[in-house]
Short mmCIF file of C-alpha atoms and ligand atoms in Angstrom, two decimals:
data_model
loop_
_atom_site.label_atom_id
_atom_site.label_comp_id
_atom_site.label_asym_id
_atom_site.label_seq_id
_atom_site.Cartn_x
_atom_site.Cartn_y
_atom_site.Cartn_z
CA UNK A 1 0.00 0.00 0.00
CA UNK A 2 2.96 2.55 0.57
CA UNK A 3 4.65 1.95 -2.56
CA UNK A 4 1.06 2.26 -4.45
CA UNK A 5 0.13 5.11 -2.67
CA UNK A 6 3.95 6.60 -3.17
CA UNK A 7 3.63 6.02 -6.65
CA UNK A 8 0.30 7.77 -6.77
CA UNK A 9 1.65 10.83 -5.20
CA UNK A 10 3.98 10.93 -8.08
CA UNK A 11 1.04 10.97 -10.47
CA UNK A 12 -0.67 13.35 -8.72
CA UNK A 13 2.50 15.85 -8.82
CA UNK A 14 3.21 15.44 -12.24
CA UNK A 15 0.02 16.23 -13.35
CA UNK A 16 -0.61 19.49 -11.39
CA UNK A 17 3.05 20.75 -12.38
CA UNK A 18 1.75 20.31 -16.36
CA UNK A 19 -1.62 21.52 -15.56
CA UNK A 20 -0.55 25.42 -15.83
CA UNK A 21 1.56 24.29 -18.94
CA UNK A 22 -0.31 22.23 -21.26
CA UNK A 23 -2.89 23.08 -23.75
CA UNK A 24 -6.03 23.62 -21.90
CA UNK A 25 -8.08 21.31 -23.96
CA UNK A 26 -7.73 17.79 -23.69
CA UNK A 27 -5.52 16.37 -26.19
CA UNK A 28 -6.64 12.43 -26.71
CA UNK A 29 -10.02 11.54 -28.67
CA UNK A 30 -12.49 9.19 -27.21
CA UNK A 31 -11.23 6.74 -29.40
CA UNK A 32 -7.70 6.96 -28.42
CA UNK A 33 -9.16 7.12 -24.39
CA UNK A 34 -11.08 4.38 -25.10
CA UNK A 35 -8.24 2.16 -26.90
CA UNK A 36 -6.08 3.45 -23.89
CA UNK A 37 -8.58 2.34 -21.19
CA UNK A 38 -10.91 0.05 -22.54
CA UNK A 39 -10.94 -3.68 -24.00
CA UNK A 40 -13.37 -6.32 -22.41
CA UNK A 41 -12.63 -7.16 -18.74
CA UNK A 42 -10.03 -9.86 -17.91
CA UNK A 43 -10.94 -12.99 -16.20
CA UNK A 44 -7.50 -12.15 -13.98
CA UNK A 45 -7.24 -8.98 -12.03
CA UNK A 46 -4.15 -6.53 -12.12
CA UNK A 47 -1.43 -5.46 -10.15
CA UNK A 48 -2.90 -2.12 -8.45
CA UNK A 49 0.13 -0.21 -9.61
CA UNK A 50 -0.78 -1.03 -13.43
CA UNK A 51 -4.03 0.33 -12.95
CA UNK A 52 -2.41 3.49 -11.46
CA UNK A 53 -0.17 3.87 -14.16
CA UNK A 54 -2.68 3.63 -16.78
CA UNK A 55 -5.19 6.31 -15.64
CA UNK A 56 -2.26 8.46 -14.96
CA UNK A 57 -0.80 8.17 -18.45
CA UNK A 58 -4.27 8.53 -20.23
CA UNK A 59 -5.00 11.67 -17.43
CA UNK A 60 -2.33 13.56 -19.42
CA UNK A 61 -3.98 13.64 -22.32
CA UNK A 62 -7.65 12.93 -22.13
CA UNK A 63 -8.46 15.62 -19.18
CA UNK A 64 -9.11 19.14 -19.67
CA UNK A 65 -6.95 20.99 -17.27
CA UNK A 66 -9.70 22.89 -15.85
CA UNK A 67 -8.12 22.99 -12.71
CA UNK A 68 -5.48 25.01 -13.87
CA UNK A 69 -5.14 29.00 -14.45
CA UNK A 70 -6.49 29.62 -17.29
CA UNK A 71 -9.74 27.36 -17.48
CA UNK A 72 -12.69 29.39 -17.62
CA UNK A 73 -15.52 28.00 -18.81
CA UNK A 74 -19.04 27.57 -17.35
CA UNK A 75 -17.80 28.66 -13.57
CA UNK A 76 -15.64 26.03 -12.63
CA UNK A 77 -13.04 26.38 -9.70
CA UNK A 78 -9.81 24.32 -8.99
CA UNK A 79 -8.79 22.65 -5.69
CA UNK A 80 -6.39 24.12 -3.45
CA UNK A 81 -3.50 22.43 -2.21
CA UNK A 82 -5.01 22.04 1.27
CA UNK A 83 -8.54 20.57 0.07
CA UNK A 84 -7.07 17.72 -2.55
CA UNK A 85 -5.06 17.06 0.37
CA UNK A 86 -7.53 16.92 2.59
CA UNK A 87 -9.58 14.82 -0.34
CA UNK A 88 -7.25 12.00 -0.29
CA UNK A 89 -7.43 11.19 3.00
CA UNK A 90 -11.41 11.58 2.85
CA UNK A 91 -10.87 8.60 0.52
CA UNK A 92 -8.35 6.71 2.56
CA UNK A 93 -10.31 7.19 6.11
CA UNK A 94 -13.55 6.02 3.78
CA UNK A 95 -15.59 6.98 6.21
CA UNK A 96 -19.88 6.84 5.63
CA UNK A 97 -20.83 10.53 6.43
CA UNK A 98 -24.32 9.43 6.61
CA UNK A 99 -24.76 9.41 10.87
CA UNK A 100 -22.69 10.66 13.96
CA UNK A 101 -22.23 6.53 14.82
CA UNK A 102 -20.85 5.85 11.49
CA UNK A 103 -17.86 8.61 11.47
CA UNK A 104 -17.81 10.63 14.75
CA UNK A 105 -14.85 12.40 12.90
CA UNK A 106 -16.63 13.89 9.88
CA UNK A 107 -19.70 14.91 12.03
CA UNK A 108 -17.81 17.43 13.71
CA UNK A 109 -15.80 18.68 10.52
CA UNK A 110 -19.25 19.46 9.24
CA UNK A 111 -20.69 21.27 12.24
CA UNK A 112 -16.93 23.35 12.49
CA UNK A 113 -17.03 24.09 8.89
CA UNK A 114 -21.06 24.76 8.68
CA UNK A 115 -20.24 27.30 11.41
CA UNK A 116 -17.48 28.70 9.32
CA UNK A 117 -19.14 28.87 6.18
CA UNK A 118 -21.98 30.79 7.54
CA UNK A 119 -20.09 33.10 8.99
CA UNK A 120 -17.79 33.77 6.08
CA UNK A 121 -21.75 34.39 4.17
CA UNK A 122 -23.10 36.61 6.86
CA UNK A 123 -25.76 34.00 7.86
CA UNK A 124 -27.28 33.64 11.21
CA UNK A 125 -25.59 30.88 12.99
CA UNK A 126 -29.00 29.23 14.19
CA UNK A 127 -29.13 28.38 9.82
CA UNK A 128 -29.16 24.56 9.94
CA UNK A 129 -26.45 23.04 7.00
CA UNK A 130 -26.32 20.34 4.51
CA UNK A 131 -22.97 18.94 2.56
CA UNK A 132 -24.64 17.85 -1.17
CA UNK A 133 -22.93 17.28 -4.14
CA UNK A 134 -23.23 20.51 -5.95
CA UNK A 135 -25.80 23.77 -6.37
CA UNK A 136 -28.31 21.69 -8.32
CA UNK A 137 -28.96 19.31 -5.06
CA UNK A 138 -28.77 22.31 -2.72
CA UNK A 139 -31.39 23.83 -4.90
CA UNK A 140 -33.30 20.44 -4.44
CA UNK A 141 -32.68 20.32 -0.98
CA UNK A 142 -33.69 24.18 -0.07
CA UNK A 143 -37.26 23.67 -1.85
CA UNK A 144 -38.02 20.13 -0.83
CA UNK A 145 -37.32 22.40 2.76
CA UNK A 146 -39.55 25.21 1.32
CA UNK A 147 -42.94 22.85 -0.01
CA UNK A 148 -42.70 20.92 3.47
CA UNK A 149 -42.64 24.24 5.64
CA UNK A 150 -45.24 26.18 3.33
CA UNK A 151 -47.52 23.66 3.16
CA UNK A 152 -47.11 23.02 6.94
CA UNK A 153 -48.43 26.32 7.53
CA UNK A 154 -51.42 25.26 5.26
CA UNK A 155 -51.98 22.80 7.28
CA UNK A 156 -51.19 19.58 4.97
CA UNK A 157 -48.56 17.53 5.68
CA UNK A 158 -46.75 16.94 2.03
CA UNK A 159 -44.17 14.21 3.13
CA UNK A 160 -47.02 11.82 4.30
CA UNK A 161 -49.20 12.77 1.93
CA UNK A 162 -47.50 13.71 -1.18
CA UNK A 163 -49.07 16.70 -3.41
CA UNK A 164 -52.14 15.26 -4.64
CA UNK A 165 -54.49 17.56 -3.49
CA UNK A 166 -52.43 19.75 -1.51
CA UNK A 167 -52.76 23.83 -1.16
CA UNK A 168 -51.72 24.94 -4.67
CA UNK A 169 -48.54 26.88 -3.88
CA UNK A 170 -47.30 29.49 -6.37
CA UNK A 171 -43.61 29.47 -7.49
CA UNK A 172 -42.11 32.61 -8.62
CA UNK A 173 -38.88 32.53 -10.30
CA UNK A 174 -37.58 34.91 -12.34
CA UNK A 175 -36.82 34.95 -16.44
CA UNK A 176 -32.79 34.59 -15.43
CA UNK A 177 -33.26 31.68 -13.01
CA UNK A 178 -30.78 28.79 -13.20
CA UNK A 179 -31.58 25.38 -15.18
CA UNK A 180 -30.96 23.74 -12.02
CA UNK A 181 -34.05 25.48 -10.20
CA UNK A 182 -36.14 24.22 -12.59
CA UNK A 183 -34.72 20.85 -12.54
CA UNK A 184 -35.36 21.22 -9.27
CA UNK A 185 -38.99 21.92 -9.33
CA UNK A 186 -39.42 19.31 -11.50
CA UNK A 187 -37.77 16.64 -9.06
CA UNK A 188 -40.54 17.73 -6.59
CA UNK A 189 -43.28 17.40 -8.56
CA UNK A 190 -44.40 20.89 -9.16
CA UNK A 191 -43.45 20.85 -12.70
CA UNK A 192 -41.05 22.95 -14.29
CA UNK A 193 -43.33 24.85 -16.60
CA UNK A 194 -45.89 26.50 -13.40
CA UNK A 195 -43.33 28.98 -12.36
CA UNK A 196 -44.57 32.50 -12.78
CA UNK A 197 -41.06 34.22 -14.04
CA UNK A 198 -40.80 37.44 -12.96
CA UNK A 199 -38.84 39.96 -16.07
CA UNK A 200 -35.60 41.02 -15.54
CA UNK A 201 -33.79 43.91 -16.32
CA UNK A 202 -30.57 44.45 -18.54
CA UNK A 203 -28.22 42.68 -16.26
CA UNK A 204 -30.78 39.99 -15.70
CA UNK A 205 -31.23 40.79 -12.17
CA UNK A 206 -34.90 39.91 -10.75
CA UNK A 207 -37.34 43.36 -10.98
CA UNK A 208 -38.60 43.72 -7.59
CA UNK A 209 -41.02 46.15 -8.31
CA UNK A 210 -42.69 43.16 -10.87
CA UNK A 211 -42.27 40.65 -7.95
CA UNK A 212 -44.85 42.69 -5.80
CA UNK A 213 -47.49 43.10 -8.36
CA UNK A 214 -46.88 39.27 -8.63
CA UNK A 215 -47.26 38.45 -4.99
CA UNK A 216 -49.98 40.47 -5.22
CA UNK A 217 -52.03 38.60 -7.36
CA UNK A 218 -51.83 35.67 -5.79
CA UNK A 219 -53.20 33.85 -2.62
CA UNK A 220 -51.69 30.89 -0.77
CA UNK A 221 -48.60 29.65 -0.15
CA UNK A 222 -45.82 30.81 -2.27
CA UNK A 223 -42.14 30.11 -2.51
CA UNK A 224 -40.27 32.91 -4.58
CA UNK A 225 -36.48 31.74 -5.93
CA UNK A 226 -34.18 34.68 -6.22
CA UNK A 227 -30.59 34.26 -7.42
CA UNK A 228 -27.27 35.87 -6.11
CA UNK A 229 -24.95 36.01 -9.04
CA UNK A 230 -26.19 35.44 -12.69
CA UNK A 231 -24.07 32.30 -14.65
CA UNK A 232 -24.23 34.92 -17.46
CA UNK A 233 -23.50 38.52 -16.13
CA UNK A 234 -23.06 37.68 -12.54
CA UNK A 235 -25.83 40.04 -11.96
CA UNK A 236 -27.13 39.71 -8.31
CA UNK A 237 -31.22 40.34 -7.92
CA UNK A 238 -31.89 42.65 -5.42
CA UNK A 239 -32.10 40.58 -2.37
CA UNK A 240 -33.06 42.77 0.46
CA UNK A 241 -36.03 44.72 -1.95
CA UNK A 242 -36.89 40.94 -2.65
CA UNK A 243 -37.01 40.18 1.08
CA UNK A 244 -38.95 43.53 1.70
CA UNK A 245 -41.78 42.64 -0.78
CA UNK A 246 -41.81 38.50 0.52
CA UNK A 247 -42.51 40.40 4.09
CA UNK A 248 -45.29 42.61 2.91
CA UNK A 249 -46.85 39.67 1.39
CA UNK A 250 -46.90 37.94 4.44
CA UNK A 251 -48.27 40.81 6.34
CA UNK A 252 -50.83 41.44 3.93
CA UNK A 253 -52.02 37.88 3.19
CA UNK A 254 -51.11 36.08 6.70
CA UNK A 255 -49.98 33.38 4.63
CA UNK A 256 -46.70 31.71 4.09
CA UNK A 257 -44.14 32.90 1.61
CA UNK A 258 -40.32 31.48 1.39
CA UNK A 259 -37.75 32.93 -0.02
CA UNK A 260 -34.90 30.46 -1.25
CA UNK A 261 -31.74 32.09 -2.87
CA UNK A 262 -29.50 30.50 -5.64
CA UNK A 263 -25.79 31.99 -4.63
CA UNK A 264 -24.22 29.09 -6.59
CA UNK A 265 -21.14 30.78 -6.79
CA UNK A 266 -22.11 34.58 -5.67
CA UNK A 267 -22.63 33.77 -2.59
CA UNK A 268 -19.12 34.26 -1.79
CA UNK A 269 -18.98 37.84 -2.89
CA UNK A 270 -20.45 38.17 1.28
CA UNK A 271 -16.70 37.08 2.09
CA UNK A 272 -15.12 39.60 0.14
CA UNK A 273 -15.69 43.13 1.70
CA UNK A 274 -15.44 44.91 -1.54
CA UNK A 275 -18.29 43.13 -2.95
CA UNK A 276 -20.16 42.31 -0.24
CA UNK A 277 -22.94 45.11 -1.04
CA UNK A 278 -23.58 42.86 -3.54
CA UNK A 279 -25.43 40.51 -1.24
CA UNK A 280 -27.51 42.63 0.97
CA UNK A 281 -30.03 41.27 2.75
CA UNK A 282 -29.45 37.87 2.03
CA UNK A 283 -29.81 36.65 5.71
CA UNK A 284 -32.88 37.47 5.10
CA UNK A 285 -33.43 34.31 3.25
CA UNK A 286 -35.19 31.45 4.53
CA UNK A 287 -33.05 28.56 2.40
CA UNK A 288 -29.38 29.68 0.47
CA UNK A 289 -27.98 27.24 -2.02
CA UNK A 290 -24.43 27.03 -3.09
CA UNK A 291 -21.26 25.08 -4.22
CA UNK A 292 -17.78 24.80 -3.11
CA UNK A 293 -16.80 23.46 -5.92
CA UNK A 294 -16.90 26.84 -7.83
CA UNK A 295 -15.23 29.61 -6.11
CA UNK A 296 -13.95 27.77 -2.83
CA UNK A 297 -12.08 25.98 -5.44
CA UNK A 298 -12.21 22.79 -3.42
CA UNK A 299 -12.14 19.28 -5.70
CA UNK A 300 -15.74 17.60 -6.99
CA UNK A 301 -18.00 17.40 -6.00
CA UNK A 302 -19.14 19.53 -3.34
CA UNK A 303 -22.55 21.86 -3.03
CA UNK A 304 -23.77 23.41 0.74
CA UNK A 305 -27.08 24.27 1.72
CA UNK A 306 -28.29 26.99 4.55
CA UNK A 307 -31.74 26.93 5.54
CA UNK A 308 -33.42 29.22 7.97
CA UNK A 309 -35.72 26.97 8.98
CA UNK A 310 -34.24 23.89 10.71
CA UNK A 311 -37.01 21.79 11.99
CA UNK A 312 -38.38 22.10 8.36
CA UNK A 313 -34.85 21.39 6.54
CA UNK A 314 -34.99 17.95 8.89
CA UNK A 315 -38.41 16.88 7.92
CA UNK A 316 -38.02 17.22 4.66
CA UNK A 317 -34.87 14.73 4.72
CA UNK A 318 -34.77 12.55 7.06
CA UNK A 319 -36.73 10.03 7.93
CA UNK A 320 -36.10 7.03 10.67
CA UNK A 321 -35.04 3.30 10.18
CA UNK A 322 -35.12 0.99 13.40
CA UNK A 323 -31.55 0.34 12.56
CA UNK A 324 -29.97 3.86 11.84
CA UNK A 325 -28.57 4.58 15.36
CA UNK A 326 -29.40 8.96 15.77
CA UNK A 327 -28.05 10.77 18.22
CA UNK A 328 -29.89 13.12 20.47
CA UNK A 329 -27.47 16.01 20.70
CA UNK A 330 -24.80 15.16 17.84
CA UNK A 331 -25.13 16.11 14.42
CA UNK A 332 -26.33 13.07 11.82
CA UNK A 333 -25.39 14.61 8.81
CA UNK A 334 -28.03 12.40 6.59
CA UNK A 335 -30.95 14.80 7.99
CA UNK A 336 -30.08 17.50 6.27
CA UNK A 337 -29.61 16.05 2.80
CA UNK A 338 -31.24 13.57 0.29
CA UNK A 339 -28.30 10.96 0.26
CA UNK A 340 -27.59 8.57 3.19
CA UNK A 341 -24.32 6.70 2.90
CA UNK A 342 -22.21 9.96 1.40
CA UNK A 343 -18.53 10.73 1.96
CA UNK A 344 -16.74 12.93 4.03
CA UNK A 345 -17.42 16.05 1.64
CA UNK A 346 -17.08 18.89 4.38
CA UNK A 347 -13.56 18.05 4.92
CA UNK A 348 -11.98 19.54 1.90
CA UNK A 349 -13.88 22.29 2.50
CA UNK A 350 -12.71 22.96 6.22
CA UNK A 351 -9.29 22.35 4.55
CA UNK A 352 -9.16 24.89 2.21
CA UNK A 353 -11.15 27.25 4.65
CA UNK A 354 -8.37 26.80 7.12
CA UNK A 355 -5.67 27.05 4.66
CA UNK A 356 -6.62 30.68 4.02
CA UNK A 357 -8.08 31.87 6.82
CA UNK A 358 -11.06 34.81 6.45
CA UNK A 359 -8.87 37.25 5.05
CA UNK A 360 -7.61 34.67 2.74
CA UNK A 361 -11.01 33.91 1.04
CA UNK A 362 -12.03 37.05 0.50
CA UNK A 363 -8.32 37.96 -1.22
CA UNK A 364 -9.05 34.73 -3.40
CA UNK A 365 -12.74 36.19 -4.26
CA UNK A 366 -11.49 40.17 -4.98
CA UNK A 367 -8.93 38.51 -7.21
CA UNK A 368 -10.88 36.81 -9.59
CA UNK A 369 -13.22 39.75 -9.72
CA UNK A 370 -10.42 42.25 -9.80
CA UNK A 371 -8.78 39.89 -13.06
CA UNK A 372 -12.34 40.08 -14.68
CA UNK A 373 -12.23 43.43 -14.70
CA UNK A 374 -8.77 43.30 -15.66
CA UNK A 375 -9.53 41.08 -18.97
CA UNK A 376 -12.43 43.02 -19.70
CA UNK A 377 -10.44 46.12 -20.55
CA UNK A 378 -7.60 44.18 -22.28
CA UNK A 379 -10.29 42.69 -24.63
CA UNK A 380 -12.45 46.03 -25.27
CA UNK A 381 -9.75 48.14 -25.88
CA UNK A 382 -9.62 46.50 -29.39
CA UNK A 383 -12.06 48.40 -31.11
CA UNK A 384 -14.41 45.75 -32.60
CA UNK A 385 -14.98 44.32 -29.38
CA UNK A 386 -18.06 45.11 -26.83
CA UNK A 387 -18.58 44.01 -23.56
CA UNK A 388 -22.21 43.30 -22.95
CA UNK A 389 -22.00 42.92 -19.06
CA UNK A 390 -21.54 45.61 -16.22
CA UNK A 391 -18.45 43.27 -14.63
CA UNK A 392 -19.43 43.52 -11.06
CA UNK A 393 -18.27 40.11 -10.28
CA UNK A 394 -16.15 37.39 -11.93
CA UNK A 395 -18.32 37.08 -14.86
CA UNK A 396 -17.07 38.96 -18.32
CA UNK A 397 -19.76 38.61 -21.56
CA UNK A 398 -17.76 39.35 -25.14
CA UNK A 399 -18.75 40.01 -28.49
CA UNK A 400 -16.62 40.20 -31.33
CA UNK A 401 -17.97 42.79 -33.94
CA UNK A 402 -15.72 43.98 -37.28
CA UNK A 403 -17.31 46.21 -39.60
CA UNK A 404 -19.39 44.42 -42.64
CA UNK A 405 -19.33 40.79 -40.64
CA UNK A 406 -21.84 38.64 -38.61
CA UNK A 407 -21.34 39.15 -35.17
CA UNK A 408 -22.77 35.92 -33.78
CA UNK A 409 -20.79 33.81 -36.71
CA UNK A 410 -17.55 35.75 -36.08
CA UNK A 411 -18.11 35.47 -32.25
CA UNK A 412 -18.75 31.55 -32.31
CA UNK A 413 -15.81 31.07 -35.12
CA UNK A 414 -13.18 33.14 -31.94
CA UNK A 415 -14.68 31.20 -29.24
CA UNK A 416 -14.27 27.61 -31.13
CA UNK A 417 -10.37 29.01 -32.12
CA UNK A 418 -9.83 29.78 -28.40
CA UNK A 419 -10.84 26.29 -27.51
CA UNK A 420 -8.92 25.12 -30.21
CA UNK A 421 -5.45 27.06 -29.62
CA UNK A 422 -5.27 25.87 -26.06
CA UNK A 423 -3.73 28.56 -23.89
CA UNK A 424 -7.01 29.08 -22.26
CA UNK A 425 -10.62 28.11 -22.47
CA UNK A 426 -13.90 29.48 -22.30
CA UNK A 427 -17.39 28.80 -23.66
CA UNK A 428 -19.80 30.53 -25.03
CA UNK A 429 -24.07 31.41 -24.89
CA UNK A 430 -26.75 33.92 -25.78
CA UNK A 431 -27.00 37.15 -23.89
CA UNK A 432 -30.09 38.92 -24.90
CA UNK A 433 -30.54 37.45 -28.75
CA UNK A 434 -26.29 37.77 -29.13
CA UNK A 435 -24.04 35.26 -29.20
CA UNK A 436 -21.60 35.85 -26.84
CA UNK A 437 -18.08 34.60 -24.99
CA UNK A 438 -18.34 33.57 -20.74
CA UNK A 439 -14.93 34.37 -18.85
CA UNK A 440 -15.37 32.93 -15.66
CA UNK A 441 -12.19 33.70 -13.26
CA UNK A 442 -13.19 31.17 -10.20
CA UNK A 443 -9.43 29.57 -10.10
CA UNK A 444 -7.50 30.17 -6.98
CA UNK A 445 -4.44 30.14 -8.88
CA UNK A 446 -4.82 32.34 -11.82
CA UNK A 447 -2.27 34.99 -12.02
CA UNK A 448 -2.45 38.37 -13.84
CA UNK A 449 -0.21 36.96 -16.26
CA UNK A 450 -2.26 34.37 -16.99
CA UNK A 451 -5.28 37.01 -17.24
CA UNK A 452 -2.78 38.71 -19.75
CA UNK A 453 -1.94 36.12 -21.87
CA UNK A 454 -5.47 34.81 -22.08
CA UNK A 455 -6.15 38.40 -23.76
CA UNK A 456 -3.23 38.14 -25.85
CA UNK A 457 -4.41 34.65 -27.10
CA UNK A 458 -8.58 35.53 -27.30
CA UNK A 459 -7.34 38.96 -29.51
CA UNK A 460 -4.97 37.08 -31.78
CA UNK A 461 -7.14 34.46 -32.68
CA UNK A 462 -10.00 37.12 -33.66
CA UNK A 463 -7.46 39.02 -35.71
CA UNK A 464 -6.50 35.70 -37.22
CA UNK A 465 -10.60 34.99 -38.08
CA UNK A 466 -11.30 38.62 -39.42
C1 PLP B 501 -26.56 30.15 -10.48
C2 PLP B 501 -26.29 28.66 -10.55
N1 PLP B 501 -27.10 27.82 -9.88
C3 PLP B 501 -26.91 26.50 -9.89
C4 PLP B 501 -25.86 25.93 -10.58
C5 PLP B 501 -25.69 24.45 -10.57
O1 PLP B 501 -24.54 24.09 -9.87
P1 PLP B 501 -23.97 22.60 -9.90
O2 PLP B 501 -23.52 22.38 -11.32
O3 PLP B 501 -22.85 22.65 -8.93
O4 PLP B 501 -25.05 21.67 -9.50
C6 PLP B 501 -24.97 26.77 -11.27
C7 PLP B 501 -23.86 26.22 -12.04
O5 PLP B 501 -23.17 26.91 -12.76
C8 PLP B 501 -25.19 28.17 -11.25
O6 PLP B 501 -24.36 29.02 -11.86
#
């Protein structure tokens, strides 16, 4: 077991000193992966080491290195030094994270790093806190929270009884909301299509002037999903005018109304002093989702819920077995998610918390803002190139526009030759009827050089294509 796990060390240092070197892009096809890697299963097994080797060597080639500087696409972080640290021995301890019996050890991580996290987000430490794979489940998790404690306050009981003539509850959303809130919705059975989607302005930040008229037109039980940081513009709604108009509704109709926040990755602008205007209010909120995988830049996969609401948050997940041994005053981390047996996924995070320290992880989040802003004006000081986003965050929108030419054609012909030349990557979408690039600076370890030779490389290939 030494020598494997020596040798796997080796791997693992090899490939993080090429990730900041090599092209960005993976490098092997699927074919070549799968002639690498595949072939029908022996009868025989093989040494360990073998095994080891093999990944490693097709890892070279067939990964994208988007846990290196200059990755950014979609919003995707790396993992810092402390956290895939911290990882592997999550993997050797193999603990089951699902009760306090099973792993006294990772219950406490999560309750140290749950009371870490919230304070790092300006959320009231009485906010109970779930580990979950990623922002999709801890949008799952904060409206399976939501429907039990609404419709609690209706007096129907939605666990036991499922919807089927339930309280109608309305579910406001907004035209900018996430896929995964709607994925979401679908998962618990209020169908993805119901939502009344409140319009957004330029930046794609929720109108809360149109979310009053909107809770005032309705009666019953509503849950309203705001988002903190827009995967396009990283546009933040305005959370405490949201909160102001979910409390009048209350007043006005005595009825429930929940307010559930998607901060997938904005969140984290709360731990950054600079930008933490951005997310006023939001302990306001009775549920937060977000990830850790994104901007904590700790490795996959790794999502956190908040909710405001505890007793609700538990009801909605847990559920007993006359074998599952709970404790009466320990945390058992299954209550507070979907999954039972789940690994040890708050201990990367404490890791990497620890490793920087407060200060530390609001430095990490300023940076990436500060380089988005700082790749922003590389890129439009070329004439022919717009920026379609106010850059508040770490979220840059670029369009590519010579005289006489197609924008969107021209725009998807740079982004598929940045993805193609390899010294960084990024991906593109639609912003408003435009095709457009996403920079997304989420990577603990991107330098201003990098930032500058990403510009260099994005600028040459457009001169190259026009
Ligand atoms: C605003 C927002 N919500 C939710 C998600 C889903 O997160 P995950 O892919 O970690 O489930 C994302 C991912 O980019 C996001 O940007």
């Amino acid at each position: 077991m030494n020598d494997l796990l020596a040798r796997t060390a080796s791997h693992a240092d090899a490939y993080l000193r090429d990730v900041a070197t090599r092209p960005v892009h993976a490098t092997s096809t699927s074919a070549e992966l799968k002639a690498a890697l595949g072939g029908s299963l022996g009868d025989a097994g093989e040494p360990p080491a073998d095994i080891i080797d093999r990944l490693a060597a097709a890892a070279a080639t067939g990964t994208v290195a988007s846990a290196g500087p200059r990755y950014f696409g979609f919003v995707v972080g790396g993992s810092l030094p402390a956290a895939t640290a911290a990882d592997w021995l999550v993997s050797t301890w193999d603990q089951n994270a699902g009760i306090f019996a099973l792993s006294p050890l990772i219950s406490v991580v999560e309750d140290i790093t749950a009371g870490w996290l919230k304070s790092l987000a300006g959320l009231p430490d009485a906010m109970s806190v779930g580990f979950v794979t990623g922002c999709q489940m801890a949008n799952f998790t904060a409206l399976a929270s939501a429907r039990h404690h609404v419709l609690r306050e209706s007096g129907w009981d939605v666990e036991a009884h499922g919807l089927a003539g339930a309280p109608p509850i309305t579910i406001v959303t907004s035209d900018e909301s996430h896929y995964t809130i709607f994925m979401a919705l679908r998962l618990l059975g209020f169908g993805a299509a119901t939502a009344r989607r409140v319009p957004t302005d330029g930046q794609g930040r929720m109108r809360s002037d149109e979310l009053g008229a909107v809770l005032a037109s309705t009666s019953g039980p509503v849950i309203v999903c705001a988002q903190a940081g827009n995967v396009n513009t990283g546009g933040f709604d305005p959370i405490d005018e949201i909160a102001d108009a979910v409390d009048a509704a209350r007043q006005s109709g005595d009825r429930a109304v929940w307010l559930h926040v998607d901060g997938a990755f904005g969140l984290w602008a709360a731990a950054a002093p600079q930008r933490a205007h951005l997310v006023k209010g939001i302990a306001r909120a009775d549920s937060i989702a977000s990830d850790a995988h994104k901007w904590l830049n700790v490795p996959y996969d790794s999502g956190v819920v908040f909710c405001a609401h505890p007793s609700a948050h538990r009801s909605a997940m847990s559920l007993a077995a006359s074998y599952i041994q709970a404790t009466a005053v320990e945390r058992d981390p299954h209550e507070f998610v979907p999954e039972e047996s789940r690994r040890g996924r708050a201990v990367p995070i404490y890791a990497a918390l620890r490793s920087l320290g407060r200060t530390g992880v609001g430095d990490m989040i300023e940076r990436s803002c500060r380089q988005a802003g700082r790749i922003a004006e590389r890129l439009s000081a070329h004439p022919h190139v717009r920026i379609l986003n106010d850059v508040v965050l770490n979220q840059v929108l670029v369009r590519f526009e010579p005289d006489g030419r197609d924008a969107d054609e021209v725009t998807r012909g740079v982004i598929a030759g940045v993805q193609a030349d390899g010294t960084c990557w990024l991906g593109g979408t639609t912003w408003h009827g435009m095709a457009a690039m996403r920079v997304a600076i989420s990577n603990w370890s991107t330098t201003d050089e990098d930032i500058d030779r990403s510009a260099d490389a994005i600028l040459r290939v457009f001169s190259t294509s026009s």
